[in-house]
mmCIF file of C-alpha atoms and ligand atoms in Angstrom:
data_model
loop_
_atom_site.group_PDB
_atom_site.id
_atom_site.type_symbol
_atom_site.label_atom_id
_atom_site.label_comp_id
_atom_site.label_asym_id
_atom_site.label_seq_id
_atom_site.Cartn_x
_atom_site.Cartn_y
_atom_site.Cartn_z
ATOM 1 C CA MET A 633 106.947 54.609 55.041
ATOM 2 C CA ALA A 634 105.754 56.856 57.814
ATOM 3 C CA LEU A 635 108.418 59.396 58.679
ATOM 4 C CA MET A 636 108.809 60.566 62.236
ATOM 5 C CA ASN A 637 108.827 64.053 63.674
ATOM 6 C CA GLU A 638 112.594 64.180 64.070
ATOM 7 C CA ASN A 639 112.352 66.924 66.654
ATOM 8 C CA TYR A 640 111.610 64.130 69.135
ATOM 9 C CA LEU A 641 115.176 62.899 68.571
ATOM 10 C CA LYS A 642 116.435 66.104 70.170
ATOM 11 C CA LEU A 643 114.749 65.295 73.478
ATOM 12 C CA GLN A 644 116.089 63.345 76.387
ATOM 13 C CA GLY A 645 114.805 59.780 76.598
ATOM 14 C CA SER A 646 112.124 60.452 79.188
ATOM 15 C CA TYR A 647 110.269 63.294 80.848
ATOM 16 C CA LEU A 648 111.792 64.342 84.192
ATOM 17 C CA PHE A 649 109.063 62.957 86.440
ATOM 18 C CA SER A 650 108.863 59.708 84.481
ATOM 19 C CA GLU A 651 112.599 59.210 85.055
ATOM 20 C CA ILE A 652 112.127 59.811 88.784
ATOM 21 C CA ALA A 653 109.237 57.322 88.885
ATOM 22 C CA ARG A 654 111.447 54.757 87.099
ATOM 23 C CA ARG A 655 114.258 55.163 89.635
ATOM 24 C CA ILE A 656 111.836 54.814 92.546
ATOM 25 C CA SER A 657 110.284 51.669 91.157
ATOM 26 C CA GLU A 658 113.731 50.117 90.629
ATOM 27 C CA PHE A 659 114.731 51.000 94.188
ATOM 28 C CA LYS A 660 111.414 49.614 95.510
ATOM 29 C CA LYS A 661 112.027 46.304 93.722
ATOM 30 C CA GLU A 662 115.350 45.904 95.503
ATOM 31 C CA ASN A 663 114.113 47.341 98.805
ATOM 32 C CA PRO A 664 110.466 46.334 99.166
ATOM 33 C CA GLN A 665 110.442 47.249 102.870
ATOM 34 C CA ALA A 666 111.624 50.806 102.339
ATOM 35 C CA ASP A 667 109.082 53.288 103.658
ATOM 36 C CA ILE A 668 109.411 55.907 100.941
ATOM 37 C CA ILE A 669 108.279 59.500 101.444
ATOM 38 C CA ARG A 670 107.534 61.229 98.146
ATOM 39 C CA MET A 671 108.335 64.896 97.909
ATOM 40 C CA GLY A 672 109.351 64.844 94.277
ATOM 41 C CA ILE A 673 106.557 65.646 91.840
ATOM 42 C CA GLY A 674 104.321 68.468 93.021
ATOM 43 C CA ASP A 675 101.278 66.286 93.497
ATOM 44 C CA VAL A 676 98.772 67.113 96.218
ATOM 45 C CA THR A 677 97.742 64.619 98.912
ATOM 46 C CA ARG A 678 94.786 66.254 100.718
ATOM 47 C CA PRO A 679 91.331 65.201 99.478
ATOM 48 C CA LEU A 680 89.027 67.496 97.534
ATOM 49 C CA ALA A 681 87.119 69.984 99.685
ATOM 50 C CA PRO A 682 83.626 68.873 100.850
ATOM 51 C CA ALA A 683 82.001 71.783 98.958
ATOM 52 C CA VAL A 684 83.705 70.617 95.762
ATOM 53 C CA ILE A 685 82.666 67.002 96.253
ATOM 54 C CA LYS A 686 79.064 68.035 96.920
ATOM 55 C CA ALA A 687 78.927 70.044 93.693
ATOM 56 C CA MET A 688 80.531 67.232 91.722
ATOM 57 C CA HIS A 689 78.029 64.656 93.077
ATOM 58 C CA GLN A 690 75.163 66.939 92.205
ATOM 59 C CA ALA A 691 76.485 67.452 88.687
ATOM 60 C CA VAL A 692 76.878 63.696 88.218
ATOM 61 C CA ASP A 693 73.249 63.231 89.311
ATOM 62 C CA GLU A 694 72.187 65.876 86.777
ATOM 63 C CA MET A 695 73.975 63.904 84.064
ATOM 64 C CA GLY A 696 71.813 60.876 84.986
ATOM 65 C CA GLN A 697 68.464 62.611 84.409
ATOM 66 C CA PRO A 698 66.914 63.328 81.004
ATOM 67 C CA GLY A 699 65.894 66.859 82.001
ATOM 68 C CA THR A 700 69.330 67.938 83.207
ATOM 69 C CA PHE A 701 71.664 65.800 81.090
ATOM 70 C CA ARG A 702 74.311 67.752 79.152
ATOM 71 C CA GLY A 703 76.230 66.650 76.080
ATOM 72 C CA TYR A 704 79.080 68.633 74.553
ATOM 73 C CA GLY A 705 79.683 71.818 76.469
ATOM 74 C CA PRO A 706 81.234 75.007 75.086
ATOM 75 C CA GLU A 707 84.870 74.298 74.152
ATOM 76 C CA GLN A 708 85.888 77.434 76.005
ATOM 77 C CA GLY A 709 84.199 76.291 79.213
ATOM 78 C CA TYR A 710 80.843 77.027 80.815
ATOM 79 C CA GLU A 711 80.028 80.662 81.424
ATOM 80 C CA PHE A 712 78.979 79.916 85.025
ATOM 81 C CA LEU A 713 82.604 78.980 85.778
ATOM 82 C CA ALA A 714 84.189 81.799 83.750
ATOM 83 C CA GLN A 715 82.025 84.333 85.645
ATOM 84 C CA LYS A 716 83.103 82.922 89.022
ATOM 85 C CA ILE A 717 86.759 82.996 87.946
ATOM 86 C CA ILE A 718 86.512 86.656 86.967
ATOM 87 C CA GLU A 719 84.562 87.708 90.082
ATOM 88 C CA ASN A 720 86.928 85.933 92.474
ATOM 89 C CA ASP A 721 90.374 85.864 90.915
ATOM 90 C CA PHE A 722 90.468 89.172 89.050
ATOM 91 C CA THR A 723 87.793 91.751 89.970
ATOM 92 C CA PRO A 724 88.972 92.023 93.625
ATOM 93 C CA ARG A 725 92.445 92.931 92.318
ATOM 94 C CA GLY A 726 91.066 95.647 90.055
ATOM 95 C CA ILE A 727 91.594 93.579 86.896
ATOM 96 C CA GLU A 728 88.893 93.632 84.232
ATOM 97 C CA ILE A 729 88.531 90.410 82.276
ATOM 98 C CA ASP A 730 85.734 89.559 79.859
ATOM 99 C CA VAL A 731 84.197 86.052 79.796
ATOM 100 C CA SER A 732 85.386 85.678 76.210
ATOM 101 C CA GLU A 733 88.957 86.001 77.489
ATOM 102 C CA VAL A 734 88.662 82.991 79.845
ATOM 103 C CA PHE A 735 89.429 79.551 78.380
ATOM 104 C CA VAL A 736 88.692 76.669 80.752
ATOM 105 C CA SER A 737 90.685 73.520 80.101
ATOM 106 C CA ASP A 738 91.795 70.210 81.553
ATOM 107 C CA GLY A 739 95.124 71.469 82.856
ATOM 108 C CA ALA A 740 97.803 74.134 82.826
ATOM 109 C CA LYS A 741 100.378 71.560 81.727
ATOM 110 C CA SER A 742 98.515 70.970 78.481
ATOM 111 C CA ASP A 743 97.711 74.673 78.028
ATOM 112 C CA THR A 744 101.326 75.768 78.502
ATOM 113 C CA ALA A 745 102.473 72.990 76.189
ATOM 114 C CA ASN A 746 99.842 73.667 73.513
ATOM 115 C CA PHE A 747 99.891 77.445 73.446
ATOM 116 C CA GLN A 748 103.196 77.588 71.561
ATOM 117 C CA GLU A 749 101.355 76.252 68.482
ATOM 118 C CA LEU A 750 100.058 79.778 67.857
ATOM 119 C CA PHE A 751 103.558 81.147 67.263
ATOM 120 C CA GLY A 752 105.810 81.073 64.228
ATOM 121 C CA ILE A 753 108.481 78.428 64.128
ATOM 122 C CA ASN A 754 111.284 80.989 63.881
ATOM 123 C CA ASN A 755 110.428 82.818 67.079
ATOM 124 C CA ILE A 756 113.164 82.897 69.675
ATOM 125 C CA LEU A 757 112.018 81.909 73.109
ATOM 126 C CA ALA A 758 113.408 82.804 76.485
ATOM 127 C CA VAL A 759 113.069 80.652 79.570
ATOM 128 C CA THR A 760 114.398 80.996 83.060
ATOM 129 C CA ASP A 761 116.971 78.385 83.971
ATOM 130 C CA PRO A 762 115.972 76.309 85.990
ATOM 131 C CA VAL A 763 112.545 75.978 84.377
ATOM 132 C CA TYR A 764 109.433 73.776 84.350
ATOM 133 C CA PRO A 765 110.505 71.364 81.571
ATOM 134 C CA VAL A 766 107.164 71.435 79.713
ATOM 135 C CA TYR A 767 107.835 74.896 78.232
ATOM 136 C CA VAL A 768 111.114 73.749 76.711
ATOM 137 C CA ASP A 769 110.134 70.243 75.630
ATOM 138 C CA SER A 770 106.918 71.360 73.906
ATOM 139 C CA ASN A 771 108.882 73.903 71.846
ATOM 140 C CA VAL A 772 111.499 71.294 70.992
ATOM 141 C CA MET A 773 108.765 68.927 69.780
ATOM 142 C CA ALA A 774 107.341 71.713 67.615
ATOM 143 C CA GLY A 775 110.732 72.292 65.966
ATOM 144 C CA ARG A 776 111.369 75.758 67.341
ATOM 145 C CA THR A 777 114.836 74.800 68.605
ATOM 146 C CA GLY A 778 118.022 73.176 67.400
ATOM 147 C CA TYR A 779 119.826 70.319 69.119
ATOM 148 C CA PRO A 780 120.979 70.502 72.744
ATOM 149 C CA ASN A 781 124.605 71.211 73.641
ATOM 150 C CA ALA A 782 126.640 69.277 76.204
ATOM 151 C CA LYS A 783 124.846 71.109 79.017
ATOM 152 C CA GLY A 784 121.483 70.059 77.590
ATOM 153 C CA GLN A 785 120.666 73.601 76.430
ATOM 154 C CA PHE A 786 118.896 73.893 73.092
ATOM 155 C CA GLU A 787 119.951 76.102 70.234
ATOM 156 C CA ASN A 788 117.500 79.021 69.631
ATOM 157 C CA ILE A 789 116.449 79.178 73.268
ATOM 158 C CA VAL A 790 117.729 82.046 75.384
ATOM 159 C CA TYR A 791 118.307 80.725 78.890
ATOM 160 C CA LEU A 792 118.088 83.232 81.719
ATOM 161 C CA PRO A 793 120.068 81.826 84.640
ATOM 162 C CA CYS A 794 118.545 82.074 88.107
ATOM 163 C CA ASN A 795 121.100 81.328 90.757
ATOM 164 C CA GLU A 796 122.373 82.233 94.183
ATOM 165 C CA GLU A 797 124.217 85.295 92.794
ATOM 166 C CA ASN A 798 121.093 86.926 91.358
ATOM 167 C CA GLY A 799 118.771 85.716 94.121
ATOM 168 C CA MET A 800 117.007 83.394 91.640
ATOM 169 C CA LYS A 801 115.704 86.400 89.649
ATOM 170 C CA PRO A 802 116.258 86.389 85.886
ATOM 171 C CA SER A 803 117.804 89.385 84.114
ATOM 172 C CA LEU A 804 116.228 90.727 80.943
ATOM 173 C CA PRO A 805 117.569 88.962 77.827
ATOM 174 C CA LEU A 806 120.623 90.565 76.217
ATOM 175 C CA THR A 807 119.484 89.585 72.731
ATOM 176 C CA ARG A 808 115.995 90.062 71.316
ATOM 177 C CA VAL A 809 113.456 87.328 72.094
ATOM 178 C CA ASP A 810 109.848 86.896 70.937
ATOM 179 C CA MET A 811 108.259 84.519 73.440
ATOM 180 C CA ILE A 812 109.041 84.702 77.155
ATOM 181 C CA TYR A 813 107.984 82.038 79.630
ATOM 182 C CA LEU A 814 107.712 83.288 83.196
ATOM 183 C CA CYS A 815 106.346 81.259 86.102
ATOM 184 C CA TYR A 816 105.668 83.089 89.380
ATOM 185 C CA PRO A 817 105.586 81.991 92.143
ATOM 186 C CA ASN A 818 108.270 79.953 90.510
ATOM 187 C CA ASN A 819 108.410 76.269 89.911
ATOM 188 C CA PRO A 820 110.996 74.972 90.796
ATOM 189 C CA THR A 821 112.697 77.639 92.958
ATOM 190 C CA GLY A 822 109.629 78.783 94.919
ATOM 191 C CA MET A 823 110.769 82.405 94.495
ATOM 192 C CA THR A 824 108.671 85.385 93.384
ATOM 193 C CA LEU A 825 109.020 88.652 91.480
ATOM 194 C CA SER A 826 107.853 91.938 92.972
ATOM 195 C CA LYS A 827 105.497 94.226 91.097
ATOM 196 C CA GLU A 828 108.430 96.480 90.108
ATOM 197 C CA GLU A 829 110.399 93.512 88.801
ATOM 198 C CA LEU A 830 107.467 92.250 86.763
ATOM 199 C CA GLU A 831 106.926 95.748 85.357
ATOM 200 C CA LYS A 832 110.364 95.517 83.713
ATOM 201 C CA TRP A 833 109.291 92.366 81.874
ATOM 202 C CA VAL A 834 106.081 93.935 80.656
ATOM 203 C CA ALA A 835 108.037 96.987 79.461
ATOM 204 C CA TYR A 836 110.514 94.714 77.653
ATOM 205 C CA ALA A 837 107.692 92.808 75.946
ATOM 206 C CA ARG A 838 105.997 96.031 74.869
ATOM 207 C CA GLU A 839 109.212 97.465 73.432
ATOM 208 C CA ASN A 840 110.067 94.279 71.549
ATOM 209 C CA LYS A 841 106.551 93.193 70.544
ATOM 210 C CA ALA A 842 107.240 89.998 72.475
ATOM 211 C CA ILE A 843 104.627 87.910 74.291
ATOM 212 C CA ILE A 844 104.896 86.822 77.926
ATOM 213 C CA LEU A 845 103.491 83.378 78.640
ATOM 214 C CA TYR A 846 102.851 83.803 82.350
ATOM 215 C CA ASP A 847 102.276 80.690 84.432
ATOM 216 C CA ALA A 848 100.578 81.641 87.701
ATOM 217 C CA ALA A 849 99.628 78.110 88.762
ATOM 218 C CA TYR A 850 100.928 78.746 92.294
ATOM 219 C CA GLU A 851 99.431 82.198 92.957
ATOM 220 C CA ALA A 852 97.176 80.903 95.758
ATOM 221 C CA PHE A 853 100.282 80.201 97.836
ATOM 222 C CA ILE A 854 101.451 83.833 97.901
ATOM 223 C CA ARG A 855 101.683 85.126 101.464
ATOM 224 C CA GLU A 856 103.682 88.344 101.218
ATOM 225 C CA GLU A 857 102.524 91.806 100.163
ATOM 226 C CA ASN A 858 103.782 93.386 96.940
ATOM 227 C CA VAL A 859 103.894 90.022 95.198
ATOM 228 C CA PRO A 860 101.660 90.212 92.112
ATOM 229 C CA HIS A 861 99.045 87.451 91.889
ATOM 230 C CA SER A 862 98.441 88.097 88.214
ATOM 231 C CA ILE A 863 100.521 89.678 85.465
ATOM 232 C CA PHE A 864 97.441 91.741 84.655
ATOM 233 C CA GLU A 865 98.068 93.751 87.820
ATOM 234 C CA ILE A 866 100.792 95.405 85.741
ATOM 235 C CA ASN A 867 99.713 98.284 83.513
ATOM 236 C CA GLY A 868 100.031 97.458 79.835
ATOM 237 C CA ALA A 869 100.223 93.682 80.375
ATOM 238 C CA ARG A 870 96.928 93.085 78.560
ATOM 239 C CA GLU A 871 98.649 93.865 75.257
ATOM 240 C CA VAL A 872 101.583 91.506 75.738
ATOM 241 C CA ALA A 873 100.689 88.658 78.095
ATOM 242 C CA VAL A 874 98.563 85.578 78.524
ATOM 243 C CA GLU A 875 98.178 83.920 81.905
ATOM 244 C CA PHE A 876 97.824 80.260 82.850
ATOM 245 C CA ARG A 877 96.037 79.303 86.056
ATOM 246 C CA SER A 878 95.229 75.938 87.557
ATOM 247 C CA PHE A 879 92.882 74.336 90.096
ATOM 248 C CA SER A 880 95.423 71.531 90.569
ATOM 249 C CA LYS A 881 97.522 72.850 93.423
ATOM 250 C CA THR A 882 95.014 75.478 94.562
ATOM 251 C CA ALA A 883 92.110 73.101 95.077
ATOM 252 C CA GLY A 884 93.556 69.593 94.857
ATOM 253 C CA PHE A 885 92.542 68.970 91.231
ATOM 254 C CA THR A 886 95.712 67.177 90.061
ATOM 255 C CA GLY A 887 93.660 64.024 89.486
ATOM 256 C CA THR A 888 90.404 65.810 88.640
ATOM 257 C CA ARG A 889 91.911 68.135 85.989
ATOM 258 C CA CYS A 890 90.744 71.707 85.538
ATOM 259 C CA ALA A 891 92.585 74.904 84.684
ATOM 260 C CA TYR A 892 92.075 78.083 82.727
ATOM 261 C CA THR A 893 93.997 80.476 80.526
ATOM 262 C CA ILE A 894 93.345 84.191 80.161
ATOM 263 C CA VAL A 895 93.954 85.525 76.662
ATOM 264 C CA PRO A 896 93.121 89.249 76.509
ATOM 265 C CA LYS A 897 91.557 90.609 73.334
ATOM 266 C CA GLU A 898 94.359 93.166 72.922
ATOM 267 C CA VAL A 899 97.247 90.694 72.750
ATOM 268 C CA MET A 900 98.530 90.453 69.173
ATOM 269 C CA VAL A 901 100.994 88.508 67.073
ATOM 270 C CA TYR A 902 102.197 89.471 63.600
ATOM 271 C CA ASP A 903 102.268 87.795 60.208
ATOM 272 C CA SER A 904 105.231 88.068 57.856
ATOM 273 C CA GLN A 905 103.647 91.174 56.253
ATOM 274 C CA GLY A 906 103.573 92.883 59.654
ATOM 275 C CA ASN A 907 99.768 92.648 60.057
ATOM 276 C CA CYS A 908 98.579 91.927 63.569
ATOM 277 C CA HIS A 909 96.330 89.051 64.573
ATOM 278 C CA SER A 910 94.458 88.383 67.792
ATOM 279 C CA LEU A 911 95.865 85.576 69.933
ATOM 280 C CA ASN A 912 92.463 85.315 71.578
ATOM 281 C CA LYS A 913 90.846 84.474 68.225
ATOM 282 C CA MET A 914 93.635 82.049 67.367
ATOM 283 C CA TRP A 915 93.400 80.234 70.706
ATOM 284 C CA LEU A 916 89.627 79.992 70.304
ATOM 285 C CA ARG A 917 90.154 78.525 66.834
ATOM 286 C CA ARG A 918 92.690 76.067 68.201
ATOM 287 C CA GLN A 919 90.608 74.984 71.174
ATOM 288 C CA THR A 920 87.376 74.598 69.181
ATOM 289 C CA THR A 921 89.254 72.396 66.721
ATOM 290 C CA LYS A 922 91.331 70.264 69.076
ATOM 291 C CA PHE A 923 89.501 70.299 72.420
ATOM 292 C CA ASN A 924 85.927 69.573 73.471
ATOM 293 C CA GLY A 925 85.960 71.202 76.880
ATOM 294 C CA ALA A 926 86.515 69.974 80.418
ATOM 295 C CA SER A 927 83.695 67.732 81.639
ATOM 296 C CA TYR A 928 80.569 69.287 83.171
ATOM 297 C CA PRO A 929 80.953 67.607 86.624
ATOM 298 C CA VAL A 930 84.537 68.863 86.807
ATOM 299 C CA GLN A 931 83.585 72.421 85.876
ATOM 300 C CA ALA A 932 80.699 72.351 88.362
ATOM 301 C CA ALA A 933 83.181 71.158 90.999
ATOM 302 C CA ALA A 934 85.623 73.928 90.044
ATOM 303 C CA ALA A 935 82.881 76.552 90.396
ATOM 304 C CA ALA A 936 82.301 75.334 93.970
ATOM 305 C CA VAL A 937 85.903 76.298 94.774
ATOM 306 C CA PHE A 938 84.557 79.879 94.747
ATOM 307 C CA SER A 939 81.569 79.266 97.059
ATOM 308 C CA GLU A 940 81.891 80.631 100.607
ATOM 309 C CA GLU A 941 82.483 77.172 102.150
ATOM 310 C CA GLY A 942 84.691 76.200 99.220
ATOM 311 C CA LYS A 943 86.959 79.212 99.698
ATOM 312 C CA LYS A 944 87.248 78.551 103.427
ATOM 313 C CA GLN A 945 88.005 74.841 102.992
ATOM 314 C CA ILE A 946 90.559 75.482 100.283
ATOM 315 C CA ARG A 947 92.261 78.170 102.321
ATOM 316 C CA GLU A 948 92.680 75.636 105.162
ATOM 317 C CA THR A 949 94.323 73.147 102.835
ATOM 318 C CA ILE A 950 96.681 75.746 101.384
ATOM 319 C CA ASP A 951 97.572 76.865 104.927
ATOM 320 C CA TYR A 952 98.307 73.252 105.778
ATOM 321 C CA TYR A 953 100.704 72.880 102.845
ATOM 322 C CA MET A 954 102.350 76.202 103.620
ATOM 323 C CA GLU A 955 102.936 75.079 107.216
ATOM 324 C CA ASN A 956 104.667 72.042 105.723
ATOM 325 C CA ALA A 957 106.731 74.406 103.582
ATOM 326 C CA GLY A 958 107.808 76.267 106.732
ATOM 327 C CA ILE A 959 108.734 72.998 108.463
ATOM 328 C CA ILE A 960 110.892 71.957 105.502
ATOM 329 C CA LYS A 961 112.521 75.359 105.128
ATOM 330 C CA ARG A 962 113.369 75.767 108.826
ATOM 331 C CA GLY A 963 114.425 72.127 109.177
ATOM 332 C CA LEU A 964 116.821 72.292 106.239
ATOM 333 C CA GLU A 965 118.228 75.641 107.368
ATOM 334 C CA LYS A 966 118.848 74.188 110.821
ATOM 335 C CA ALA A 967 120.639 71.262 109.216
ATOM 336 C CA GLY A 968 122.942 73.749 107.464
ATOM 337 C CA TYR A 969 121.473 73.847 103.970
ATOM 338 C CA LYS A 970 121.200 77.055 101.946
ATOM 339 C CA VAL A 971 117.475 77.305 101.215
ATOM 340 C CA PHE A 972 115.291 79.306 98.770
ATOM 341 C CA GLY A 973 111.513 79.470 98.314
ATOM 342 C CA GLY A 974 108.923 77.961 100.637
ATOM 343 C CA VAL A 975 107.503 81.368 101.671
ATOM 344 C CA ASN A 976 105.105 82.135 98.801
ATOM 345 C CA ALA A 977 105.174 78.738 97.133
ATOM 346 C CA PRO A 978 104.886 75.053 98.020
ATOM 347 C CA TYR A 979 108.407 74.402 96.682
ATOM 348 C CA ILE A 980 111.648 74.485 98.647
ATOM 349 C CA TRP A 981 114.828 74.785 96.609
ATOM 350 C CA PHE A 982 118.187 74.236 98.257
ATOM 351 C CA LYS A 983 121.852 73.775 97.478
ATOM 352 C CA THR A 984 123.283 70.302 97.625
ATOM 353 C CA PRO A 985 126.180 70.037 100.078
ATOM 354 C CA ASN A 986 129.706 70.328 98.666
ATOM 355 C CA GLN A 987 128.322 71.004 95.178
ATOM 356 C CA MET A 988 127.222 67.414 94.913
ATOM 357 C CA PRO A 989 125.637 66.695 91.504
ATOM 358 C CA SER A 990 121.886 66.774 91.987
ATOM 359 C CA TRP A 991 121.161 63.268 90.629
ATOM 360 C CA ASP A 992 123.795 61.890 93.037
ATOM 361 C CA PHE A 993 122.055 63.741 95.849
ATOM 362 C CA PHE A 994 118.733 62.274 94.657
ATOM 363 C CA ASP A 995 120.157 58.749 94.899
ATOM 364 C CA LYS A 996 121.760 59.424 98.289
ATOM 365 C CA LEU A 997 118.531 60.820 99.746
ATOM 366 C CA MET A 998 116.510 57.919 98.346
ATOM 367 C CA LYS A 999 118.938 55.276 99.610
ATOM 368 C CA GLU A 1000 119.802 56.749 103.003
ATOM 369 C CA ALA A 1001 116.616 58.539 104.021
ATOM 370 C CA HIS A 1002 114.034 56.934 101.702
ATOM 371 C CA VAL A 1003 112.994 60.463 100.807
ATOM 372 C CA ILE A 1004 112.273 61.406 97.191
ATOM 373 C CA GLY A 1005 112.878 64.896 95.865
ATOM 374 C CA THR A 1006 113.599 66.346 92.442
ATOM 375 C CA PRO A 1007 117.157 66.930 91.242
ATOM 376 C CA GLY A 1008 117.728 70.512 90.174
ATOM 377 C CA ALA A 1009 119.535 69.405 87.004
ATOM 378 C CA GLY A 1010 116.202 68.052 85.759
ATOM 379 C CA PHE A 1011 115.008 71.659 85.479
ATOM 380 C CA GLY A 1012 117.996 72.901 83.496
ATOM 381 C CA ALA A 1013 121.740 73.452 83.589
ATOM 382 C CA SER A 1014 121.547 76.187 86.236
ATOM 383 C CA GLY A 1015 119.614 73.799 88.470
ATOM 384 C CA GLU A 1016 122.692 71.583 88.802
ATOM 385 C CA GLY A 1017 123.857 71.578 92.407
ATOM 386 C CA TYR A 1018 120.329 72.279 93.671
ATOM 387 C CA PHE A 1019 117.456 70.115 94.829
ATOM 388 C CA ARG A 1020 113.690 70.606 95.183
ATOM 389 C CA LEU A 1021 111.293 69.280 97.833
ATOM 390 C CA THR A 1022 107.526 69.822 97.765
ATOM 391 C CA ALA A 1023 105.288 70.719 100.676
ATOM 392 C CA PHE A 1024 102.391 68.595 99.407
ATOM 393 C CA ASN A 1025 102.840 65.543 101.619
ATOM 394 C CA SER A 1026 101.090 64.966 104.971
ATOM 395 C CA ARG A 1027 102.314 66.766 108.095
ATOM 396 C CA GLU A 1028 103.523 63.488 109.562
ATOM 397 C CA ASN A 1029 105.501 62.527 106.468
ATOM 398 C CA THR A 1030 106.922 66.023 106.082
ATOM 399 C CA GLU A 1031 108.204 66.043 109.667
ATOM 400 C CA GLN A 1032 109.486 62.498 109.290
ATOM 401 C CA ALA A 1033 111.320 63.346 106.055
ATOM 402 C CA ILE A 1034 113.109 66.313 107.625
ATOM 403 C CA GLU A 1035 114.017 64.244 110.663
ATOM 404 C CA ARG A 1036 115.468 61.537 108.423
ATOM 405 C CA ILE A 1037 117.461 64.073 106.377
ATOM 406 C CA LYS A 1038 118.890 65.502 109.605
ATOM 407 C CA THR A 1039 119.741 62.187 111.197
ATOM 408 C CA ARG A 1040 120.619 59.886 108.295
ATOM 409 C CA VAL A 1041 122.166 61.975 105.536
ATOM 410 C CA PHE A 1042 125.780 62.974 106.220
ATOM 411 C CA PHE A 1043 128.601 64.331 104.102
HETATM 412 C C1 MLT B 1751 106.031 69.636 89.366
HETATM 413 O O1 MLT B 1751 106.291 68.815 90.217
HETATM 414 O O2 MLT B 1751 106.872 70.397 88.875
HETATM 415 C C2 MLT B 1751 104.614 69.726 88.910
HETATM 416 O O3 MLT B 1751 103.809 68.927 89.671
HETATM 417 C C3 MLT B 1751 104.476 69.269 87.565
HETATM 418 C C4 MLT B 1751 103.160 69.640 86.994
HETATM 419 O O4 MLT B 1751 102.372 70.387 87.560
HETATM 420 O O5 MLT B 1751 102.934 69.163 85.886
#
């Protein structure tokens, strides 16, 4: 008899975005005419940049010729891409990264979910609340937590509430933690930490020999000064942090799949005897065993993101989404909602009127405005009473959605 991994019994029936998709499809069945505008999952809508497409076509042609065909690539990614990543994303910010510290992959979702494998099962993890559910669920699956309580919070996880009172900024944990997930610009709240605020986290990690798992998937959307683009802008972070980056939102790769993780050589974890071990070596061991690299055409396409035309084209797309973010933010504020985010991130986080439960608000918005968002409760207990919209739809749909919310949704 094959026994199951009983940790799966601790999880909710379905992943947040699968549950949303289920509710939409049910609503669509009953209301086939409804012209639904999707601003729920953070999925991009603008096509890949011409420079990216050109590079991908060329790489596909190379794969069709005996002289240029490539089989398995390096599990860690091609050096041509790692070099471009370093030169463009880190060197200009005064951050030194070695090619052996760059791990190219097929997505930041899988990297953030898989990375926890390198840590002991008894580590205590801290997450902000609300939080991107992948960090929590992947640790639950691994058995690092107990069962959830009535609020859906798991035993052995330290939740750091982010709410209106603290301006959506988490306080340092009051009890010792070993693994800390931080995502900035934040998904779902769209808020950021300043350099000084991030310095406190690095200091905490150094004092407690904790590791910060820093998700910077939305860094390209940062507009304001004094907002760190990388945790490695903070002195001392190389010893206590790894950073996840993604081409998904930056360059429209949600369907193409490419991301990378920076694991500095200095970052260490400890065995039960107190000896230190390199996370970089462990991640290399893990990736070479379980992953065979992102495909060559995809990596060639990702490298084109850093060409002169690529950078210009991608900047235009990001500007376009950020204009949408401004339209949503201003529109909701005008309609009387209390709004967060949308300045340095493609996510707009707002309070539901009259403390309406967020799934009820989801249903109301879907039924009355045919607009789909994401209920805050799906991101954790502190997300209850909040709602998230994304800026990734077209201009026309974004304007239409705000108009519908203003004119059709009343309390
Ligand atoms: C989100 O909507 O939170 C993101 O799109 C999910 C993801 O990137 O996996």
